[in-house]
XYZ file of C-alpha atoms in Angstrom:
660
model
C -3.058 84.616 -41.585
C -2.795 85.455 -37.949
C -2.840 89.220 -37.216
C -2.889 90.987 -33.983
C -5.721 93.276 -32.992
C -5.176 96.851 -34.270
C -3.177 95.943 -37.285
C -3.801 98.361 -40.187
C -4.045 97.536 -43.800
C -3.875 100.410 -46.323
C -6.220 100.521 -49.274
C -6.189 102.678 -52.375
C -8.233 105.891 -52.276
C -11.226 106.439 -54.563
C -10.856 109.005 -57.464
C -13.569 111.480 -58.458
C -12.898 113.835 -61.336
C -15.059 116.396 -59.678
C -13.479 118.827 -57.470
C -14.358 120.671 -54.494
C -17.521 119.710 -52.806
C -18.324 117.270 -55.575
C -15.152 115.258 -55.012
C -14.916 112.237 -52.675
C -15.999 113.316 -49.321
C -16.213 110.157 -47.225
C -15.922 106.299 -47.177
C -18.322 103.773 -45.747
C -17.303 100.134 -44.839
C -19.949 97.483 -44.630
C -20.297 96.377 -41.089
C -18.360 93.211 -40.142
C -16.884 91.697 -36.990
C -13.271 91.879 -37.921
C -12.418 95.199 -39.576
C -13.246 98.884 -39.198
C -12.365 101.740 -41.536
C -9.893 104.400 -40.561
C -9.813 107.464 -42.894
C -7.623 110.482 -42.554
C -6.710 113.171 -44.965
C -3.959 111.247 -46.434
C -4.947 107.605 -46.513
C -7.640 105.049 -46.023
C -6.845 101.996 -43.789
C -8.633 98.870 -42.649
C -8.066 98.372 -38.931
C -8.291 94.818 -37.513
C -10.567 95.029 -34.634
C -10.781 91.274 -33.841
C -8.359 88.399 -34.539
C -8.882 86.438 -37.623
C -9.251 82.665 -37.358
C -8.664 80.813 -40.538
C -10.015 77.643 -38.982
C -13.375 79.500 -38.600
C -13.436 81.594 -41.788
C -10.888 81.351 -44.483
C -12.054 84.355 -46.609
C -13.868 87.749 -46.037
C -15.605 90.060 -48.555
C -15.783 93.646 -47.370
C -17.907 96.215 -49.250
C -16.296 99.674 -49.251
C -18.361 102.624 -50.498
C -16.935 106.013 -51.467
C -19.372 109.005 -51.345
C -18.950 112.477 -52.841
C -20.493 115.690 -51.567
C -22.411 116.593 -54.688
C -26.072 116.844 -55.075
C -27.369 114.520 -55.967
C -24.814 112.563 -54.066
C -22.932 109.989 -55.996
C -20.997 106.973 -54.726
C -18.752 104.276 -55.835
C -18.256 100.807 -54.280
C -15.529 98.289 -54.235
C -15.418 94.755 -52.756
C -12.355 94.059 -50.696
C -11.612 90.333 -50.795
C -9.700 89.312 -47.638
C -8.013 85.920 -47.688
C -7.097 84.674 -44.219
C -3.754 82.958 -44.418
C -3.020 79.945 -42.069
C -0.886 80.456 -39.076
C 0.375 77.636 -36.824
C -1.936 78.600 -34.092
C -3.344 75.130 -33.421
C -1.557 72.268 -31.657
C -2.400 68.681 -32.527
C -5.367 67.306 -30.585
C -5.624 63.550 -29.617
C -8.890 61.784 -30.061
C -8.632 60.514 -26.488
C -6.873 61.868 -23.525
C -6.205 58.341 -22.232
C -5.809 55.264 -24.359
C -6.202 51.819 -22.754
C -5.270 48.468 -24.199
C -4.972 44.848 -22.958
C -2.155 42.660 -24.185
C -1.384 38.993 -23.375
C 2.119 38.409 -22.121
C 4.517 36.674 -24.442
C 2.857 38.376 -27.438
C 5.126 38.039 -30.425
C 7.006 41.004 -31.810
C 5.197 43.327 -34.253
C 1.888 42.711 -32.540
C -0.285 45.890 -32.822
C -1.238 47.000 -29.318
C -3.237 50.197 -30.031
C -3.449 53.057 -32.538
C -3.337 56.622 -31.216
C -4.640 59.516 -33.326
C -4.268 63.296 -33.143
C -5.545 66.033 -35.510
C -4.290 69.583 -36.195
C -6.691 72.293 -37.440
C -3.911 74.004 -39.270
C -3.063 73.128 -42.761
C 0.009 72.311 -44.619
C 3.086 72.002 -42.609
C 1.276 73.489 -39.672
C -1.193 70.631 -39.701
C 1.242 67.780 -40.412
C 1.223 65.666 -37.161
C 3.923 63.162 -36.118
C 3.905 60.810 -33.096
C 6.502 59.725 -30.615
C 6.827 58.544 -27.028
C 7.355 61.256 -24.544
C 9.350 60.811 -21.412
C 9.329 56.969 -21.271
C 11.913 54.698 -19.712
C 14.425 52.877 -21.784
C 12.801 49.572 -20.833
C 9.479 50.740 -22.278
C 11.154 51.897 -25.438
C 12.688 48.424 -25.820
C 9.316 46.771 -25.451
C 7.121 48.994 -27.615
C 7.472 51.181 -30.665
C 5.160 53.806 -32.225
C 4.773 54.583 -35.876
C 5.452 58.329 -36.211
C 3.043 58.701 -39.116
C 0.152 56.411 -38.195
C 0.412 56.337 -34.422
C 0.344 52.518 -34.247
C 1.984 51.123 -31.127
C 3.541 47.713 -31.708
C 5.394 45.083 -29.615
C 9.114 45.032 -30.180
C 10.403 43.177 -27.106
C 9.558 40.461 -24.581
C 6.521 41.063 -22.472
C 6.484 39.174 -19.161
C 3.510 39.587 -16.897
C 5.584 38.371 -13.968
C 8.024 41.240 -14.544
C 5.581 44.101 -15.390
C 1.839 43.656 -15.246
C 1.046 47.035 -16.905
C 2.679 49.830 -18.882
C 1.798 53.559 -18.680
C 3.324 55.808 -21.333
C 2.875 59.322 -22.722
C 2.514 59.761 -26.439
C 3.384 63.108 -28.029
C 1.818 64.496 -31.184
C 3.740 67.337 -32.882
C 2.908 69.468 -35.934
C 5.345 70.680 -38.469
C 6.317 73.864 -36.688
C 6.662 72.247 -33.297
C 3.337 72.604 -31.598
C 2.748 69.472 -29.477
C 0.171 67.768 -27.390
C 0.221 64.650 -25.193
C -1.972 61.660 -24.437
C -1.629 58.817 -21.914
C -1.454 55.220 -23.024
C -2.111 52.487 -20.437
C -1.375 48.901 -21.525
C -2.540 46.134 -19.168
C -0.694 42.816 -19.556
C -2.860 39.761 -19.113
C -1.324 36.657 -17.507
C -0.620 33.564 -19.530
C 0.149 30.246 -17.805
C 3.767 30.258 -18.803
C 5.365 29.458 -15.457
C 5.458 25.972 -13.969
C 5.308 25.641 -10.190
C 8.650 25.695 -8.393
C 9.200 23.433 -5.370
C 11.539 24.546 -2.594
C 12.768 22.287 0.182
C 12.820 24.476 3.258
C 13.882 21.944 5.867
C 14.507 18.198 6.031
C 15.412 15.817 8.842
C 17.860 13.456 7.209
C 18.455 10.712 8.167
C 15.423 9.848 10.241
C 15.401 7.008 12.829
C 13.545 3.944 11.694
C 11.511 3.908 14.906
C 9.808 7.268 14.358
C 6.091 7.135 15.010
C 3.600 7.710 12.181
C 2.697 11.356 11.743
C 6.171 12.687 12.486
C 7.134 15.742 10.447
C 10.362 15.157 8.576
C 10.432 18.149 6.207
C 8.782 21.390 5.044
C 8.030 22.029 1.360
C 7.234 25.409 -0.220
C 5.633 25.629 -3.681
C 5.527 28.845 -5.697
C 4.006 29.738 -9.071
C 4.748 33.193 -10.557
C 1.530 33.186 -12.517
C -1.608 34.744 -11.073
C -5.122 33.719 -10.282
C -5.951 30.226 -11.517
C -2.619 29.965 -13.273
C -0.935 30.333 -9.908
C -3.149 27.926 -7.947
C -1.036 24.841 -7.228
C -1.807 21.328 -6.062
C 1.095 19.391 -4.498
C 1.229 15.619 -4.033
C 3.484 12.537 -3.831
C 3.108 10.032 -6.638
C 4.915 6.952 -5.259
C 3.644 4.435 -2.784
C 5.880 5.500 0.071
C 5.119 5.818 3.797
C 5.031 9.617 3.573
C 2.443 12.222 2.673
C 2.110 15.989 2.267
C -0.063 17.858 4.736
C -1.048 21.450 3.726
C 0.137 24.097 6.144
C 0.023 27.863 5.579
C -0.327 29.209 2.040
C 1.884 27.327 -0.394
C 3.563 25.389 2.438
C 3.296 21.667 3.047
C 4.587 19.390 5.811
C 6.196 16.104 4.795
C 5.088 13.582 7.442
C 5.491 9.835 7.866
C 2.426 7.648 7.531
C 3.690 4.225 8.609
C 6.351 2.338 10.478
C 9.764 2.507 8.827
C 12.134 -0.436 8.619
C 15.676 0.266 7.481
C 16.292 -3.425 6.926
C 13.517 -3.466 4.319
C 14.060 -0.021 2.756
C 17.099 1.984 3.806
C 16.643 4.945 1.451
C 13.623 6.641 -0.047
C 13.680 8.660 -3.253
C 10.507 10.691 -2.823
C 9.212 12.540 -5.892
C 7.068 15.554 -5.019
C 4.929 16.843 -7.898
C 3.148 20.186 -8.207
C 0.523 21.104 -10.849
C -1.160 24.466 -11.383
C -4.738 25.033 -12.540
C -3.898 26.859 -15.745
C -5.057 25.843 -19.178
C -3.171 23.883 -20.172
C -1.846 23.049 -16.675
C 1.884 23.107 -16.020
C 3.636 20.871 -13.537
C 7.038 20.245 -12.033
C 8.584 17.742 -9.660
C 11.404 17.523 -7.166
C 13.191 14.472 -5.799
C 13.934 14.274 -2.108
C 16.498 11.755 -0.920
C 15.632 10.491 2.556
C 17.772 8.009 4.469
C 16.582 5.851 7.351
C 18.907 5.681 10.354
C 19.437 2.266 11.903
C 18.065 1.262 15.295
C 19.168 -1.967 16.937
C 15.816 -3.676 16.504
C 16.923 -7.003 15.032
C 18.667 -9.789 16.937
C 21.150 -11.956 15.077
C 19.443 -14.802 13.227
C 21.240 -18.059 12.595
C 21.153 -19.354 9.053
C 19.926 -22.719 10.320
C 17.586 -23.648 13.133
C 20.125 -26.129 14.453
C 23.563 -27.326 13.498
C 25.071 -30.787 13.456
C 28.765 -31.544 13.656
C 30.293 -34.945 12.948
C 33.705 -35.866 14.225
C 35.553 -39.139 14.453
C 36.682 -40.254 17.862
C 40.320 -39.836 18.784
C 40.322 -36.501 17.021
C 43.136 -34.058 17.607
C 42.463 -31.230 20.078
C 41.900 -27.993 18.198
C 40.350 -29.649 15.162
C 37.404 -27.863 13.539
C 33.991 -29.379 14.182
C 31.701 -27.046 12.269
C 30.907 -23.400 11.708
C 27.811 -21.484 12.764
C 26.763 -18.300 11.059
C 24.260 -15.658 12.109
C 23.184 -12.594 10.191
C 22.037 -9.328 11.700
C 20.366 -6.992 9.193
C 21.135 -3.961 11.334
C 23.958 -1.597 10.384
C 27.495 -1.193 11.626
C 27.875 -2.061 15.301
C 24.197 -2.972 15.513
C 24.839 -5.670 12.924
C 28.250 -6.875 14.137
C 27.852 -10.414 15.483
C 29.959 -11.973 18.251
C 29.715 -15.684 19.039
C 30.107 -17.326 22.432
C 29.260 -20.562 24.217
C 26.516 -20.654 26.780
C 27.546 -22.211 30.056
C 26.553 -25.814 30.529
C 27.871 -29.265 31.293
C 28.674 -32.325 29.242
C 28.975 -35.516 31.282
C 29.420 -33.413 34.381
C 32.237 -31.304 32.943
C 31.971 -27.694 31.732
C 31.126 -27.432 28.073
C 34.149 -25.187 27.588
C 36.374 -28.182 28.333
C 35.003 -29.928 25.262
C 34.579 -27.260 22.586
C 35.360 -23.605 21.937
C 33.978 -21.108 19.453
C 35.732 -18.325 17.571
C 33.954 -15.135 18.578
C 34.439 -13.509 15.179
C 33.982 -16.358 12.706
C 31.690 -18.766 14.560
C 34.020 -21.709 13.910
C 33.674 -24.361 16.635
C 36.827 -26.261 17.630
C 37.312 -29.364 19.728
C 39.223 -28.703 22.925
C 39.920 -32.361 23.672
C 39.971 -35.723 21.997
C 36.613 -37.540 22.085
C 36.009 -41.217 22.828
C 33.007 -42.781 21.161
C 32.869 -45.481 23.812
C 32.447 -42.852 26.551
C 29.725 -40.823 24.854
C 28.399 -40.704 21.338
C 26.945 -37.230 21.148
C 26.415 -34.073 23.110
C 24.802 -30.707 22.588
C 26.078 -27.192 23.166
C 24.335 -23.837 23.002
C 25.984 -21.089 20.940
C 24.894 -17.492 21.448
C 25.165 -14.828 18.765
C 25.139 -11.278 20.168
C 25.321 -7.973 18.344
C 27.157 -4.832 19.458
C 24.092 -2.648 19.683
C 22.959 -0.752 22.736
C 21.292 -2.577 24.307
C 22.690 -5.703 22.643
C 20.336 -8.322 21.201
C 21.113 -12.008 20.983
C 19.806 -15.399 19.907
C 20.841 -18.968 20.589
C 21.213 -22.096 18.515
C 21.779 -25.712 19.430
C 24.814 -27.460 18.014
C 24.662 -31.245 18.179
C 28.061 -32.918 18.063
C 27.958 -36.521 16.905
C 31.030 -38.652 17.493
C 31.559 -41.366 14.929
C 33.167 -44.609 15.825
C 36.734 -45.542 14.926
C 37.837 -49.109 15.049
C 40.021 -48.701 18.097
C 38.733 -51.680 20.157
C 39.582 -55.280 19.473
C 36.884 -57.904 19.900
C 36.618 -59.186 23.474
C 35.842 -62.852 23.900
C 33.367 -63.560 26.684
C 33.264 -67.296 26.217
C 35.454 -69.215 26.359
C 37.653 -67.225 28.675
C 40.863 -65.929 27.120
C 43.815 -68.206 27.305
C 45.746 -68.184 30.528
C 46.620 -70.681 33.131
C 43.195 -72.260 32.856
C 41.411 -74.101 30.109
C 37.791 -74.799 29.256
C 36.605 -78.168 28.129
C 33.231 -79.092 26.714
C 31.785 -82.582 26.391
C 30.569 -83.712 22.970
C 28.478 -86.911 22.722
C 29.863 -89.544 20.411
C 26.418 -89.928 18.935
C 26.303 -86.331 17.772
C 25.195 -86.135 14.160
C 26.438 -83.759 11.473
C 25.184 -80.227 12.084
C 24.767 -80.652 15.835
C 25.557 -77.627 17.974
C 28.345 -78.465 20.363
C 29.449 -75.039 21.628
C 29.519 -71.349 20.847
C 32.131 -68.648 20.944
C 30.677 -65.458 22.451
C 32.447 -62.173 21.775
C 31.611 -58.503 21.853
C 33.222 -55.369 20.448
C 32.995 -52.016 22.218
C 32.935 -50.303 18.837
C 29.746 -49.867 16.836
C 28.497 -50.306 13.320
C 30.671 -52.258 10.985
C 33.530 -51.885 13.446
C 31.565 -54.197 15.723
C 30.451 -56.659 13.043
C 32.259 -59.802 14.140
C 33.188 -62.830 12.110
C 34.404 -66.136 13.489
C 36.991 -68.388 11.913
C 38.676 -71.631 12.991
C 42.348 -71.068 12.373
C 43.562 -74.370 13.753
C 41.899 -77.599 14.800
C 42.907 -81.129 15.754
C 40.680 -82.577 13.030
C 40.036 -79.876 10.397
C 37.067 -81.642 8.853
C 35.150 -82.442 12.006
C 33.934 -79.075 13.253
C 32.885 -75.800 11.650
C 31.993 -72.448 13.120
C 29.263 -70.025 12.030
C 30.949 -67.016 10.478
C 28.520 -64.568 12.079
C 27.024 -66.590 14.938
C 30.129 -68.177 16.433
C 28.268 -71.476 16.820
C 30.488 -74.542 16.634
C 28.792 -77.484 14.955
C 29.826 -80.890 13.742
C 30.279 -81.096 10.016
C 29.662 -84.858 9.956
C 28.767 -87.691 12.243
C 31.379 -88.499 14.843
C 33.136 -91.804 14.191
C 35.131 -94.103 16.424
C 38.294 -93.139 14.619
C 38.017 -89.495 15.634
C 40.333 -88.359 18.367
C 38.645 -88.038 21.738
C 40.448 -84.774 22.442
C 39.762 -81.981 20.058
C 41.439 -78.574 20.263
C 40.074 -75.622 18.254
C 41.758 -72.219 17.959
C 39.132 -69.648 16.982
C 39.875 -66.153 15.650
C 37.284 -63.395 16.068
C 37.667 -60.418 13.695
C 35.738 -57.211 13.439
C 34.847 -55.476 10.155
C 36.762 -52.272 10.791
C 39.487 -50.783 8.669
C 42.004 -51.976 9.598
C 40.451 -55.069 11.112
C 41.229 -56.028 14.729
C 41.016 -59.557 16.067
C 41.276 -61.774 19.104
C 41.782 -65.545 19.453
C 40.745 -68.198 21.936
C 41.146 -71.920 22.374
C 38.208 -74.295 22.609
C 38.771 -77.748 24.107
C 36.248 -80.451 23.178
C 36.055 -83.967 24.652
C 34.238 -86.599 22.613
C 32.705 -88.980 25.154
C 29.350 -90.516 26.037
C 29.956 -91.004 29.753
C 32.124 -89.573 32.407
C 34.133 -92.769 32.736
C 36.345 -91.469 30.003
C 36.877 -88.149 31.715
C 40.207 -89.094 33.385
C 41.806 -88.707 30.011
C 41.236 -85.000 30.425
C 44.334 -84.793 32.510
C 46.458 -85.868 29.610
C 44.658 -83.347 27.462
C 45.405 -80.652 29.997
C 49.051 -81.613 30.120
C 49.142 -81.629 26.368
C 47.536 -78.281 25.877
C 48.397 -76.128 28.870
C 51.145 -77.957 30.710
C 49.478 -77.148 34.019
C 47.945 -78.894 36.980
C 44.547 -77.281 36.538
C 42.979 -80.582 35.363
C 43.567 -82.310 38.652
C 42.135 -79.370 40.506
C 39.117 -79.457 38.303
C 38.477 -83.173 38.877
C 38.710 -82.717 42.623
C 36.314 -79.789 42.382
C 33.783 -81.828 40.414
C 33.757 -84.549 43.029
C 33.493 -82.177 45.971
C 30.643 -80.084 44.606
C 28.538 -82.802 43.032
C 26.003 -82.474 45.780
C 26.001 -78.696 45.383
C 25.463 -79.179 41.695
C 22.252 -81.141 42.146
C 21.023 -78.620 44.659
C 21.818 -75.837 42.222
C 19.737 -77.552 39.525
C 16.792 -77.844 41.861
C 17.011 -74.162 42.759
C 17.083 -73.199 39.113
C 13.992 -75.241 38.404
C 12.231 -73.608 41.345
C 13.107 -70.134 40.149
C 11.755 -70.876 36.723
C 8.550 -72.201 38.160
C 8.123 -69.036 40.202
C 8.484 -66.922 37.067
C 4.971 -67.988 35.991
C 6.188 -71.071 34.265
C 7.826 -69.127 31.463
C 9.768 -71.681 29.345
C 13.332 -70.598 30.016
C 14.865 -73.119 27.658
C 12.836 -72.028 24.640
C 12.762 -68.211 24.864
C 14.279 -66.348 22.018
C 16.451 -63.649 23.576
C 19.899 -62.376 24.281
C 22.738 -64.367 25.732
C 22.767 -64.350 29.503
C 26.348 -63.823 30.386
C 27.562 -63.094 33.918
C 28.680 -59.529 34.382
C 32.155 -60.708 35.133
C 32.527 -61.577 31.427
C 31.379 -58.196 30.112
C 34.020 -55.624 29.210
C 33.838 -52.289 31.014
C 33.058 -50.410 27.799
C 30.619 -52.975 26.402
C 27.975 -50.932 24.659
C 25.484 -53.154 22.902
C 25.140 -56.693 21.739
C 21.808 -56.706 19.973
C 21.628 -54.889 16.683
C 25.343 -54.755 15.989
C 25.753 -58.174 14.479
C 27.821 -59.418 17.394
C 25.307 -61.961 18.670
C 22.302 -63.545 17.035
C 19.118 -64.212 18.937
C 18.326 -67.575 17.352
C 19.468 -69.395 20.444
C 19.514 -68.766 24.150
C 22.596 -69.468 26.192
C 22.753 -69.616 29.959
C 26.049 -69.910 31.694
C 25.986 -70.951 35.318
C 29.322 -70.537 36.968
C 30.363 -71.179 40.485
C 32.317 -68.725 42.519
C 35.755 -68.210 41.036
C 34.714 -69.776 37.758
C 37.285 -67.811 35.824
C 39.789 -70.372 37.048
C 37.392 -73.337 36.924
C 36.828 -73.724 33.242
C 35.638 -77.320 32.872
C 32.172 -77.291 31.342
C 29.442 -79.869 31.064
C 27.371 -79.153 28.057
C 23.792 -79.908 27.308
C 21.913 -78.998 24.175
C 18.446 -77.535 23.827
C 18.442 -78.796 20.287
C 17.048 -82.192 19.456
C 19.962 -82.840 17.146
C 22.341 -83.072 20.076
C 22.622 -85.709 22.759
C 19.648 -85.733 25.153
C 20.259 -83.807 28.296
C 19.555 -86.755 30.548
C 22.757 -88.352 29.357
C 24.893 -85.396 30.461
C 23.689 -83.073 33.156
C 21.590 -85.654 34.859
C 24.501 -87.776 35.808
C 24.366 -88.776 39.435
C 26.959 -87.429 41.820
C 28.356 -90.926 42.183
C 29.264 -90.980 38.508
C 31.422 -87.937 38.997
C 32.912 -89.446 42.128
C 33.902 -92.569 40.240
C 35.669 -90.661 37.604
C 37.442 -87.970 39.675
C 37.816 -89.829 42.939
C 41.616 -89.934 42.790
C 42.020 -86.298 41.896
C 43.439 -83.874 44.392
C 42.356 -80.214 44.889
C 38.927 -78.654 44.855
C 38.238 -77.327 41.398
C 35.171 -75.231 40.848
C 32.634 -76.254 38.240
C 31.186 -74.107 35.477
C 28.305 -75.207 33.271
C 27.343 -73.829 29.876
C 23.891 -74.684 28.591
C 23.687 -74.502 24.821
C 20.637 -74.789 22.704
């Protein structure tokens, strides 16, 4: 029990049957530290001199002696048994003033953090201790709980190191009657690598010009990890093979810089994946995609799809017809890639190129401005420029070759014999000519080309159909059989020359042949002339032969001298083209060799006097052994001609055709 100092406790008095002086005279209490004896005439009391402490001494035995006054003196003793009752005079006492514990974050609920303990020296209800948190926030109460009986502190909520790295709480211990004491509990939360790095894009230049130099900063990246120490140490990098890299800047900041030359025409957009990994165990990582566009610069000129273009058009085309189309591609964007076509200045046959063709600036289609003539020119070239709309503009050129194809728009032109008119041509055929002998040749050209100039010769009418034939491709007139006495001396052949075009064009001529071995029979030519042409040209021709006979011989001598001066080259045997005076060539005559018009098996020389287009009588000699020897024709003396044409009037001119 708990008594205050000075409290009195009455005890029963001692009894002695004696009286007077022999009765109880005094009391004596055994010395102790708690009680003293107070005796008065009426009562005996124990006085509490010092406080009792049950926790030190639960019970006391006091020896009380009563003494009488007799002699001998007698006494009596009694033992006072004092039981100290418990009083709630002791508060609970914790085993530690401060409790410390370490707890990993994300610990699961019901995890025991620490066990606090307090004792109370009292007993019974006074010593029954219970535990509870004292003066803690609501957040702490939601995270931890304490067992009121055992003092175990357990996890009841989510523990996040990144939110709270430590907890400090007071724990109260209370006995049954309300005495309390307090202790401090400090719980340190240890970090767990439970947070992946977070990547933030602070700035980005988007789009970036494709001509930026390597090392240009295009963005700033910030990386954060809420964990601590090694768990919060982050490495940042780019995984793809892209022309960019990350350069560390201040803490947790990186610069995104270019590492190579960009080309929008190769890659116009980059999807850059930036990855960050911490150094925790196990490590956590995260990534972020950055879309980066490349802005176009006019760095590409238009490029034509072909290195050169060829256009084919038939002559006599309609103005405005389409020749061909050119196309150029510019990989640049928008106006930098918009292509405009134009013709470069130039001349074609002395005229501006724009007077021949035009080009559509948007589509590149080339049109003919005029109608073309194959016989004037067969091809020409123009330069087409493709220019973009960039600033400054870029351009490129391409050559367009225009080839004009031939159309069969020219009829064959007969060079020999001359076309029919007021004159006629006569050739002398020896009577002794055998079958197959060459007696003459029709010479014709066609200003067209190719198959349009492939000529074929046909006899459409003849005096004696079975006597002469003509080479279909050569135009050579030969005897089909030996000449007989019954054959008419005057032979008239009408020859048609056709080309191979579609449709075919043709021309005709008349060939007059005189079968005779000497010039004595020549007077009959007049009748032939009257029969065929009804003109007086025969008489003029006879007169001309007589008057120029001397000139003829002189002309032969000159020819022989010229040949001798040409290093004795055998004129009569050379295998070459037909030598035709320029007066017989058409103005548009293009080619003879290679078109099938003339064959080079034989050589023909035509020697005509001045004005021979109206003096068409021919003396023929053959270079072929199958024909009559030349000394029987050309080597006639001038007197022979005089005998024959002596009675003729006029001065006809003489033309001579030498045939192989």
